[in-house]
XYZ file of C-alpha atoms in Angstrom:
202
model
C -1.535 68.413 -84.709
C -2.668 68.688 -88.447
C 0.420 70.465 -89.475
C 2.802 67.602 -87.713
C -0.107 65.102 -89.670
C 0.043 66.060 -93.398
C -2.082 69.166 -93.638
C 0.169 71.866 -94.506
C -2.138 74.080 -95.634
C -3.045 75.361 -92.533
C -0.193 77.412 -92.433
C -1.562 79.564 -95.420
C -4.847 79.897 -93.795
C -3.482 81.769 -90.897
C -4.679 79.032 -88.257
C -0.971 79.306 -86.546
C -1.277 82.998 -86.217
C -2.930 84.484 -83.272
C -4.924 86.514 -85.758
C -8.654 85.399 -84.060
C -10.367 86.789 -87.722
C -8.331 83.381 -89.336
C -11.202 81.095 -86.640
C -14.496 83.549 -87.109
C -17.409 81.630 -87.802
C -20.829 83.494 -88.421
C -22.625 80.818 -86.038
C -19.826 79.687 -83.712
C -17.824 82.668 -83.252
C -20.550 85.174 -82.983
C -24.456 83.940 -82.497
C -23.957 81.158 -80.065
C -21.285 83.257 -77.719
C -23.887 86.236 -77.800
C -26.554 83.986 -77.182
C -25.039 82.099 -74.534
C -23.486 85.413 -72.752
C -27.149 86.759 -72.471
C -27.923 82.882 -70.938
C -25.351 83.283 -68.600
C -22.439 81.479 -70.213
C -21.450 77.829 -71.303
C -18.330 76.332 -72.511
C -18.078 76.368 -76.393
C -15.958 74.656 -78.926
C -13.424 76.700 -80.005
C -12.457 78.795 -83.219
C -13.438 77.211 -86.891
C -10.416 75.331 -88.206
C -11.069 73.497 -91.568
C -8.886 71.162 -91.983
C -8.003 69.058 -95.591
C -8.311 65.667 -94.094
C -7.614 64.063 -97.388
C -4.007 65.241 -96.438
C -3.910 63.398 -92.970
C -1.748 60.622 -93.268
C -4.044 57.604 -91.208
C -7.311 57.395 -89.372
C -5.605 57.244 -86.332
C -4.157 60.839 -86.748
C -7.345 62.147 -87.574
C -8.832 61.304 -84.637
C -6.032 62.514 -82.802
C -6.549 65.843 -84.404
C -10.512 65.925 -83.656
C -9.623 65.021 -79.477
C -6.962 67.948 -79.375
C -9.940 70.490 -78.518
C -11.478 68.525 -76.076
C -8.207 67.564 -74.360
C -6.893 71.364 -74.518
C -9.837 72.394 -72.401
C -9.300 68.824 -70.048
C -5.577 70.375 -69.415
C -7.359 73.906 -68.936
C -9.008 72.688 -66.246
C -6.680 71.232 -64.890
C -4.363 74.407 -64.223
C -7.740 76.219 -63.564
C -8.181 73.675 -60.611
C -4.508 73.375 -59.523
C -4.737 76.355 -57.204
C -7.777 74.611 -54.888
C -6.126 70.699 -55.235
C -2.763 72.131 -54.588
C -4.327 74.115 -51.299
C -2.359 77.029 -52.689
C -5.094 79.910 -52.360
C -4.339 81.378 -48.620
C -4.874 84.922 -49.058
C -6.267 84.600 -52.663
C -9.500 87.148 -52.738
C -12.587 85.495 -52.945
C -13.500 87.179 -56.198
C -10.577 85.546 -57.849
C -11.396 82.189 -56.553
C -15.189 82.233 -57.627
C -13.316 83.581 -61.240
C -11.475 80.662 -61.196
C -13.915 78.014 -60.505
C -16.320 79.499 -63.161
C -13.621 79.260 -65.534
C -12.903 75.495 -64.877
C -16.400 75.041 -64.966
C -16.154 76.478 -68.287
C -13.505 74.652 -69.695
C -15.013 71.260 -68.362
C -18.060 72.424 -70.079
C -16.638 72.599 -73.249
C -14.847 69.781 -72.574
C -18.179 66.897 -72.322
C -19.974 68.985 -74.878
C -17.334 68.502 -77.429
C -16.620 64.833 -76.525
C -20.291 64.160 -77.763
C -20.360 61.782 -80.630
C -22.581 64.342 -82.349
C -21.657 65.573 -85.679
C -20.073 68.703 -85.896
C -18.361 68.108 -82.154
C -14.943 67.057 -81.847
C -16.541 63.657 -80.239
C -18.050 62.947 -83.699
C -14.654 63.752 -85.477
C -12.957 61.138 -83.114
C -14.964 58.322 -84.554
C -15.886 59.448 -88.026
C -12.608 58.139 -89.743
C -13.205 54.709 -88.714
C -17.153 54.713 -89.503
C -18.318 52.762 -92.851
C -18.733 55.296 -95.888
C -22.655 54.793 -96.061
C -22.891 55.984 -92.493
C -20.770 59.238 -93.491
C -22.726 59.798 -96.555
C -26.095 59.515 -94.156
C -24.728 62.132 -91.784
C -22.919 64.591 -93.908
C -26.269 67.456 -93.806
C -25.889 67.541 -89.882
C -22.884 69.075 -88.687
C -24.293 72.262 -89.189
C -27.467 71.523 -86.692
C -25.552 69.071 -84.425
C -24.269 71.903 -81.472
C -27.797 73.731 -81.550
C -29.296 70.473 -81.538
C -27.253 69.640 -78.091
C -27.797 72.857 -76.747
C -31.678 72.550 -77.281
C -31.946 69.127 -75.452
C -29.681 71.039 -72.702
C -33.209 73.129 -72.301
C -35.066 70.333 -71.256
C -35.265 70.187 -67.719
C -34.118 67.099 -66.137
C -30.947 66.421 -68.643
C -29.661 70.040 -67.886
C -29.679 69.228 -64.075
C -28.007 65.839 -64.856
C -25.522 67.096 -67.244
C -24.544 70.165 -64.833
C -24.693 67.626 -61.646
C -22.170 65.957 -63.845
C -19.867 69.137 -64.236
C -20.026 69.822 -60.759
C -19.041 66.525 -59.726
C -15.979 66.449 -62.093
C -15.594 69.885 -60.815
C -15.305 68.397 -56.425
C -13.291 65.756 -57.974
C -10.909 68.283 -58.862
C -11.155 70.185 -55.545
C -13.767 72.765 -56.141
C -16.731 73.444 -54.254
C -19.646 74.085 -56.335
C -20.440 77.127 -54.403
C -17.209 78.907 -55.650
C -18.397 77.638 -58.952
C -22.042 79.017 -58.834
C -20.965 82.462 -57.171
C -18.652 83.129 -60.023
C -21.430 82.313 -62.703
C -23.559 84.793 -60.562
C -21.000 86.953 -60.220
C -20.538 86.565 -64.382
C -24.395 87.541 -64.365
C -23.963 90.762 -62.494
C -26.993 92.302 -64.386
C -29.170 89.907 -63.252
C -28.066 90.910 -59.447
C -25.705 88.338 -57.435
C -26.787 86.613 -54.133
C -25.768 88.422 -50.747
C -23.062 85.408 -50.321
C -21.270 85.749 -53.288
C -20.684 89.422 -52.728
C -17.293 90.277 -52.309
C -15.901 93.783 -50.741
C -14.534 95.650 -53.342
């Protein structure tokens, strides 16, 4: 989307390769996953990509670019979900179903988190182009804080089990039950032992 908008330096920064050292980021790429692995997983943004954006031809193309990351993981979920909409799992193990509906989980995850108008999420990046300079200016020193500032409110209590009653709504919507869903993430958790109904025959 940023190559098609202006910004062909992207090209000499290896972001069309599939080269995943091009997107490492100290904090996203390595700190958060770890973190969030050891919490028992949550959808993240994906890879670092800086982009010139004095290059991008209009505001409305830089938005466009900023929603492509959030959208990507919509049409993840999507195909993630097909299989259970479609009725198209008869014989499917169970293993690979709970899989499955832990990874749309995942991707829908992602998906809300980055549509948060927080700086430094896509959301943010959707509106920012068409925001007055003096409210840029004001918000410039927070991209770096705005995901660890989400993820901390995500601690507190009563917005995690709104925010996840949210995913798991989205998540029936789309034809999963949220018990395929929650065996997979226990079944993601192995260490921490998985409940005698998500155990599958190996």
């Amino acid at each position: 989307t940023a190559l098609h908008s202006g910004d062909i330096t992207i090209g000499a920064k290896g972001y069309l390769t599939l080269n995943p050292l091009k997107y490492t980021h100290a904090l996203l790429s390595i700190v958060l996953p770890v973190l969030f692995v050891i919490m028992g997983g949550i959808g993240l943004p994906g890879g670092a990509v800086f982009i010139e954006r004095g290059r991008i031809r209009g505001r409305g193309r830089l938005s466009l670019i900023s929603a492509a990351g959030p959208l990507t993981n919509a049409l993840f979920a999507v195909v993630c979900t097909a299989p259970f909409w479609l009725h198209a799992l008869d014989g499917v193990p169970m293993v690979f179903r709970f899989a499955l509906a832990f990874l749309a989980l995942l991707q829908v995850t992602a998906a809300l988190l980055n549509l948060l108008p927080v700086p430094g999420l896509d959301g943010y990046g959707v509106l920012e182009p068409w925001l007055p300079y003096r409210v840029k200016r004001q918000v410039e020193a927070f991209p770096m804080f705005g995901l660890l500032i989400v993820f901390a409110l995500l601690w507190i209590p009563s917005l995690n089990i709104a925010f996840f009653g949210l995913i798991h709504d989205i998540l029936r919507g789309l034809g999963v039950d949220s018990a395929y869903s929650d065996c997979g993430y226990w079944l993601y958790r192995f260490w921490n032992g998985t409940p005698e109904v998500c155990t599958v025959s190996p």
